[in-house]
mmCIF file of C-alpha atoms in Angstrom:
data_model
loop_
_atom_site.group_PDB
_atom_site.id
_atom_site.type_symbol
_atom_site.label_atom_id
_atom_site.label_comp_id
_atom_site.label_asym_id
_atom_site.label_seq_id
_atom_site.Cartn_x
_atom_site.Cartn_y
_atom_site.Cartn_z
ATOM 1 C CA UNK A 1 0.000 0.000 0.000
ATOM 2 C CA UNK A 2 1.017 3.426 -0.775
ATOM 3 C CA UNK A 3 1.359 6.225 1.903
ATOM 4 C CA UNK A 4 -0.610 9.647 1.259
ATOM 5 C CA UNK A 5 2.956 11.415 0.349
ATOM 6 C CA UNK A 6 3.530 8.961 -2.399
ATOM 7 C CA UNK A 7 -0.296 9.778 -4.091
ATOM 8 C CA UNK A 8 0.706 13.100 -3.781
ATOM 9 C CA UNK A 9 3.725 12.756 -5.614
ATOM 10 C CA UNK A 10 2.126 9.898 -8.451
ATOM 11 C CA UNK A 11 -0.281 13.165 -9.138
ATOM 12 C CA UNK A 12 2.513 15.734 -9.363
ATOM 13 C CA UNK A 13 4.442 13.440 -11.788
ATOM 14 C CA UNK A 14 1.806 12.684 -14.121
ATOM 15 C CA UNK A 15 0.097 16.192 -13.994
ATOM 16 C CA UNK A 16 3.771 17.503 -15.311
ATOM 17 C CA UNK A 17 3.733 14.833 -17.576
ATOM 18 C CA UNK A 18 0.948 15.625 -20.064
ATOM 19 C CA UNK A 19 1.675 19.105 -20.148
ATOM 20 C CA UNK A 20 -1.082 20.594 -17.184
ATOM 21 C CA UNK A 21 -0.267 23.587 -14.524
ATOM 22 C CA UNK A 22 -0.802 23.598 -11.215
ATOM 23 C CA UNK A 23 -3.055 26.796 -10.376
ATOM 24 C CA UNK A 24 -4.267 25.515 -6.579
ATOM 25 C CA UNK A 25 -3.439 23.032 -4.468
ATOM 26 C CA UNK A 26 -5.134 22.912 -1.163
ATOM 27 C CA UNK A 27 -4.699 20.069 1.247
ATOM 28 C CA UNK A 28 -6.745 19.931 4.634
ATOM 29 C CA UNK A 29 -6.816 18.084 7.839
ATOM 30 C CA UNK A 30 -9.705 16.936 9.907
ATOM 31 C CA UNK A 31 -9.085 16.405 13.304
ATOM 32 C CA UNK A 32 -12.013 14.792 14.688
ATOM 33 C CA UNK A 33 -12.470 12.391 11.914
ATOM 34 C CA UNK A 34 -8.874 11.811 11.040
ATOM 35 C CA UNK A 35 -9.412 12.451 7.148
ATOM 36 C CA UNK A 36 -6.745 14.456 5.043
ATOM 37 C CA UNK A 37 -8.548 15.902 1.655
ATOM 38 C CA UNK A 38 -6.574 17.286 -1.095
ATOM 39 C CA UNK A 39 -7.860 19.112 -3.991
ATOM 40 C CA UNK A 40 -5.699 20.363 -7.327
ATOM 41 C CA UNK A 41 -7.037 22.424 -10.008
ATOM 42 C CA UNK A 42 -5.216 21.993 -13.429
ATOM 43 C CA UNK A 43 -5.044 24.430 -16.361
ATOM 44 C CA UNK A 44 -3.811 23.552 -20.296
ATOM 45 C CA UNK A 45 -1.797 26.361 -21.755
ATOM 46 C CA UNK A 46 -3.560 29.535 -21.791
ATOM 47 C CA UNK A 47 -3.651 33.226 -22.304
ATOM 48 C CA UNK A 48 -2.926 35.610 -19.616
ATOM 49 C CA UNK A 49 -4.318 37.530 -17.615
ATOM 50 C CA UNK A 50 -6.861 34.300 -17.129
ATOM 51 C CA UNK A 51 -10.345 35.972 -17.568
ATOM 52 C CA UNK A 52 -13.793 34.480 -18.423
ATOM 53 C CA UNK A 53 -13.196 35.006 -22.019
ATOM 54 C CA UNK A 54 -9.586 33.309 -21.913
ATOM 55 C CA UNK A 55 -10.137 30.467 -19.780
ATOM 56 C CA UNK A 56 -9.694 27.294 -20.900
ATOM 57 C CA UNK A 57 -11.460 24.053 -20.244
ATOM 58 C CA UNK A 58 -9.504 22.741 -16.968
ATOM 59 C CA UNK A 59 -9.765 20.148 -14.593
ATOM 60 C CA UNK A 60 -9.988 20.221 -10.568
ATOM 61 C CA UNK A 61 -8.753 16.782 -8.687
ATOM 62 C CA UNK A 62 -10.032 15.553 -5.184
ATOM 63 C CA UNK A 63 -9.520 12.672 -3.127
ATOM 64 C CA UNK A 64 -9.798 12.032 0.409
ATOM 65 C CA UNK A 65 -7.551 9.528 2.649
ATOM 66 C CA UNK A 66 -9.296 8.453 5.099
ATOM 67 C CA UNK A 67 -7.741 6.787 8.544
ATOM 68 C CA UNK A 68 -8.652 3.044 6.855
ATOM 69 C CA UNK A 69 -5.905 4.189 3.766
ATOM 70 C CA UNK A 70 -3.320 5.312 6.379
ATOM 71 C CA UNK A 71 -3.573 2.688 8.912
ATOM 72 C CA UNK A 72 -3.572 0.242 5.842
ATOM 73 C CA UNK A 73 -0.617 2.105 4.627
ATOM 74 C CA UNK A 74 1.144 1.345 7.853
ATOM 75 C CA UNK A 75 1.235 -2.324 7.338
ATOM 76 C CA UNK A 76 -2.237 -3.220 8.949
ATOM 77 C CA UNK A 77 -4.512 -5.822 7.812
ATOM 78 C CA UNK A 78 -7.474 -4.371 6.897
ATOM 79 C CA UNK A 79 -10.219 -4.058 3.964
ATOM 80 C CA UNK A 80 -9.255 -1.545 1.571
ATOM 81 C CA UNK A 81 -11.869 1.249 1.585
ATOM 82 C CA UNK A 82 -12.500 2.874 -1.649
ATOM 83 C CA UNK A 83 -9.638 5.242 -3.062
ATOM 84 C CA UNK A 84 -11.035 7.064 -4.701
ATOM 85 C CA UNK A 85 -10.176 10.430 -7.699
ATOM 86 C CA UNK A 86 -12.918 12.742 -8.252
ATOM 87 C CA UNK A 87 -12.071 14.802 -11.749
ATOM 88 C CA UNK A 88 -14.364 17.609 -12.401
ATOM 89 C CA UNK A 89 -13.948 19.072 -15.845
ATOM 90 C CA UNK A 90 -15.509 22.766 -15.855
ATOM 91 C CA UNK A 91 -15.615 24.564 -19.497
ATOM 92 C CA UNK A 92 -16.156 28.205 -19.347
ATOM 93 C CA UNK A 93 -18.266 30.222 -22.302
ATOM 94 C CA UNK A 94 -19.007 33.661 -23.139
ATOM 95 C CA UNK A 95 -20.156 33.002 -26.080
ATOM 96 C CA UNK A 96 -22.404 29.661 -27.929
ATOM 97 C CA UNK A 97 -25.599 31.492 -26.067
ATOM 98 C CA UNK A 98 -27.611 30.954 -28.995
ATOM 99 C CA UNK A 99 -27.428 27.077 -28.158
ATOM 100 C CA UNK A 100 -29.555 25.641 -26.098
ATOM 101 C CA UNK A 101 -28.973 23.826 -23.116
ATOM 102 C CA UNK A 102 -29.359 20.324 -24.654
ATOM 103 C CA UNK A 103 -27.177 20.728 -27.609
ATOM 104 C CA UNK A 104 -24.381 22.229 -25.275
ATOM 105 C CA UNK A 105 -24.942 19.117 -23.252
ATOM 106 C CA UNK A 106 -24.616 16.901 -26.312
ATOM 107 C CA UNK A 107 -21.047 18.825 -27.855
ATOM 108 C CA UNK A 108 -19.404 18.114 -24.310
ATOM 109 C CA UNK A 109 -20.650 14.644 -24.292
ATOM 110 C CA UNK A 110 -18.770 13.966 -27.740
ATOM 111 C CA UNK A 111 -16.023 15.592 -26.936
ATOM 112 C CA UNK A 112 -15.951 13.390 -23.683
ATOM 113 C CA UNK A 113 -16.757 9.973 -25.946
ATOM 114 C CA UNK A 114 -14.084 10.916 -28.723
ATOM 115 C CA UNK A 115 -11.544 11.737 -26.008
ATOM 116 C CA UNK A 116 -12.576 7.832 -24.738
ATOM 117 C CA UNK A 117 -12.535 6.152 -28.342
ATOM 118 C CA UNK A 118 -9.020 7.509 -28.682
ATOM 119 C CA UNK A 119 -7.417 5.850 -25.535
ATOM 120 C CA UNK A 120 -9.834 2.846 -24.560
ATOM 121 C CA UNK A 121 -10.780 1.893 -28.409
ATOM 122 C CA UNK A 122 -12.387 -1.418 -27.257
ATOM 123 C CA UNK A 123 -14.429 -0.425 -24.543
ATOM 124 C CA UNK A 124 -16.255 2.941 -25.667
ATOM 125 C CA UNK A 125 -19.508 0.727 -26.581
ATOM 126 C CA UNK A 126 -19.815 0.095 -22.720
ATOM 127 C CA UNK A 127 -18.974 3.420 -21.685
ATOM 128 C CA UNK A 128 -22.532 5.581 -20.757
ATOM 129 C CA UNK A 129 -22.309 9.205 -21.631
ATOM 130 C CA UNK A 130 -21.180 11.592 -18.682
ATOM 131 C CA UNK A 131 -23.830 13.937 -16.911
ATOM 132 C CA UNK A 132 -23.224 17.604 -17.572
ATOM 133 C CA UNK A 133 -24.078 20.408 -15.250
ATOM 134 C CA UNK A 134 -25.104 23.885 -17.179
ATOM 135 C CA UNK A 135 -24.451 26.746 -15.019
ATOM 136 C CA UNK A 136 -25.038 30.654 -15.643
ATOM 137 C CA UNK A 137 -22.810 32.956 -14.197
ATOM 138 C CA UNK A 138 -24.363 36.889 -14.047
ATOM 139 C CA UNK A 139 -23.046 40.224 -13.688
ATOM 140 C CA UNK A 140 -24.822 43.326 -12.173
ATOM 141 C CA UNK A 141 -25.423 45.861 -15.117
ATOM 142 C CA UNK A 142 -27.011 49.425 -13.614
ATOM 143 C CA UNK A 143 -30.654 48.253 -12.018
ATOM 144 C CA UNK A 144 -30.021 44.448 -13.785
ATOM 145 C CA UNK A 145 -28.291 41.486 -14.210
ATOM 146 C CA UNK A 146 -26.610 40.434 -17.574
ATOM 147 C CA UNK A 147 -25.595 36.940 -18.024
ATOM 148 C CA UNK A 148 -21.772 37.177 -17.801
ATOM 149 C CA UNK A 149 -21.182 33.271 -19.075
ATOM 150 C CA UNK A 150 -22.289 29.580 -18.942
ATOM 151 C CA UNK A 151 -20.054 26.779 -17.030
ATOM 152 C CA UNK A 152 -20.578 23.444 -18.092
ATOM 153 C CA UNK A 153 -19.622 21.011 -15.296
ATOM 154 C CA UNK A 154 -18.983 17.027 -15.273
ATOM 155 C CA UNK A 155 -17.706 15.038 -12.411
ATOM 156 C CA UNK A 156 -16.493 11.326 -12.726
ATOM 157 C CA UNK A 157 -15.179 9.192 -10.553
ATOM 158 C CA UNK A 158 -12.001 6.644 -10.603
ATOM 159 C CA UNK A 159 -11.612 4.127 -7.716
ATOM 160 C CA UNK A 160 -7.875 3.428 -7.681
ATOM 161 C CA UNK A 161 -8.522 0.226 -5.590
ATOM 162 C CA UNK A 162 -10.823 -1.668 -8.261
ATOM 163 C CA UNK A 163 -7.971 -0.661 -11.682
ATOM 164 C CA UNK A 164 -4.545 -1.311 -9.161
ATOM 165 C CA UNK A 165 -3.797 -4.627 -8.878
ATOM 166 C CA UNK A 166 0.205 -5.228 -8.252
ATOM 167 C CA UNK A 167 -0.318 -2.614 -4.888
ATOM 168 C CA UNK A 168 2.826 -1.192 -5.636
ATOM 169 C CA UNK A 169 4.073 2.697 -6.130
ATOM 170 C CA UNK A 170 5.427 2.282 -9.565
ATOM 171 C CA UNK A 171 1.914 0.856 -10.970
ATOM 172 C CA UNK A 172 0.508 3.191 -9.251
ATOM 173 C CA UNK A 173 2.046 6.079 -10.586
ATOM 174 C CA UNK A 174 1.681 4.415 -14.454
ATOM 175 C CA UNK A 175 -2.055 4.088 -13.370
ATOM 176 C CA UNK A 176 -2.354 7.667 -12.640
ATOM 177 C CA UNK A 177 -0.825 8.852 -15.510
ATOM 178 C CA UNK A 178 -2.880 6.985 -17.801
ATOM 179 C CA UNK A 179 -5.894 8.620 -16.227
ATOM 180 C CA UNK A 180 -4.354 12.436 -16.336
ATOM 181 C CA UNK A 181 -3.419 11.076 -19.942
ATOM 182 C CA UNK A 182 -6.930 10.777 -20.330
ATOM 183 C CA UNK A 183 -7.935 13.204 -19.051
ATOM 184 C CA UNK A 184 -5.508 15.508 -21.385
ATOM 185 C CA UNK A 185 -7.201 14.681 -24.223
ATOM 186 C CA UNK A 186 -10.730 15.384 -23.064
ATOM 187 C CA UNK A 187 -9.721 18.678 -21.847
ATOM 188 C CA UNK A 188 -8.061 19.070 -25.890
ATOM 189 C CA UNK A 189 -11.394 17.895 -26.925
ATOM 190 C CA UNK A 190 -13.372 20.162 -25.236
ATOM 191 C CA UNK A 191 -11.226 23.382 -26.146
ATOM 192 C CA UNK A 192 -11.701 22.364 -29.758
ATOM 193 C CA UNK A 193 -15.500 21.728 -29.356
ATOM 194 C CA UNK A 194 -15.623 24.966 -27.381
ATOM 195 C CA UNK A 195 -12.901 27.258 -28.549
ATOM 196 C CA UNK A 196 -11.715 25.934 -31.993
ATOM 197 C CA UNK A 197 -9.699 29.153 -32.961
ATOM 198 C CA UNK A 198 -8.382 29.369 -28.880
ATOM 199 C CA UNK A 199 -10.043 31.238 -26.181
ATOM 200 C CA UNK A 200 -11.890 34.074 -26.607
ATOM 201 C CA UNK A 201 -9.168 35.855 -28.482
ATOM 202 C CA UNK A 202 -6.731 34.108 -27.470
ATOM 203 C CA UNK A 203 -4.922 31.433 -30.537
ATOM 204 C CA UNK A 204 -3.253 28.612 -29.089
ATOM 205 C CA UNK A 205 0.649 27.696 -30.540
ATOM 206 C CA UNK A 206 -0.703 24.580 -31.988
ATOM 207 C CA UNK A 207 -3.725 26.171 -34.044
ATOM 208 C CA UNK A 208 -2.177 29.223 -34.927
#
């Protein structure tokens, strides 16, 4: 089993290793109840300063070790509780507001499936499509509020336990950076669903 430290680490390696940035990374501690969370957001590439109109599809990372992973990390014999990655992928518009909700929905769903075809081509027929959250963000204008810009929001989940099966760091960290591999692509995806000439004005290196 690995320690917390060593998760940490797998992360930071494989986060570096398909190209993301580290914008946040906030770890906590919970006294009463023992459990150490960590979350990490992750950016591609982008234009600065990082504004509604620049920002580029990016994903945040959470997991929670709980005192069953650290005592079980210590050597002691006990059933492995679910380890699990939560990887939210957020995509950020100001403009596409002539879509509705459904075919917004629909674009970050195939982006999602192509990213999947590409690294899992064997599996995508068993693979459901992911839920998507549509949320408005609004900006006081005088005596009114304007809408500002849509998020589109989709969390998935990876248990590390049920996919890692020699229970050692170095399979470990190529498990995690198969995921963030992944996950690299669907972020890709999405920017060229959402922001096929960059975003807002901003023209990445690779399409210009």
């Amino acid at each position: 089993m690995v320690t917390y430290d060593d998760l940490v680490m797998a992360l930071e390696d494989a986060w570096l290793s398909v190209g993301l940035h580290e914008h946040t990374l906030i770890e906590s501690f919970i006294p009463a109840t023992h459990d150490r969370t960590c979350k990490i957001e992750l950016f591609p590439d982008h234009a600065e300063p990082l504004t509604l109109a620049t920002m580029p599809p990016w994903l945040e990372i959470t997991f929670t070790w709980s005192p069953v992973h650290q005592l079980i990390s210590e050597g002691r014999d006990l059933p492995a509780d679910p380890l699990e990655l939560t990887l939210t992928y957020t995509v950020t518009l100001t403009n596409h507001r002539d879509r509705s909700d459904v075919e917004l929905v629909r674009m970050f769903q195939r982006a999602v499936h192509s990213a999947f075809t590409h690294h899992f081509p064997n599996e995508v027929i068993e693979i459901e499509p992911v839920s998507v959250e549509v949320r408005r963000i609004y900006q006081p204008v005088e005596q009114r509020v304007e809408l500002e810009a849509i998020q589109l929001v989709s969390a998935t989940m990876v248990d590390l336990f049920e996919q890692w099966e020699d229970r050692d760091v170095q399979s470990l960290r190529r498990l995690i950076r198969s995921e963030l591999q992944l996950a690299r692509t669907i972020i890709a995806n999405l920017s060229e669903t959402f922001h096929s000439r960059g975003n807002g004005n901003y023209r990445s290196v690779d399409a210009a």
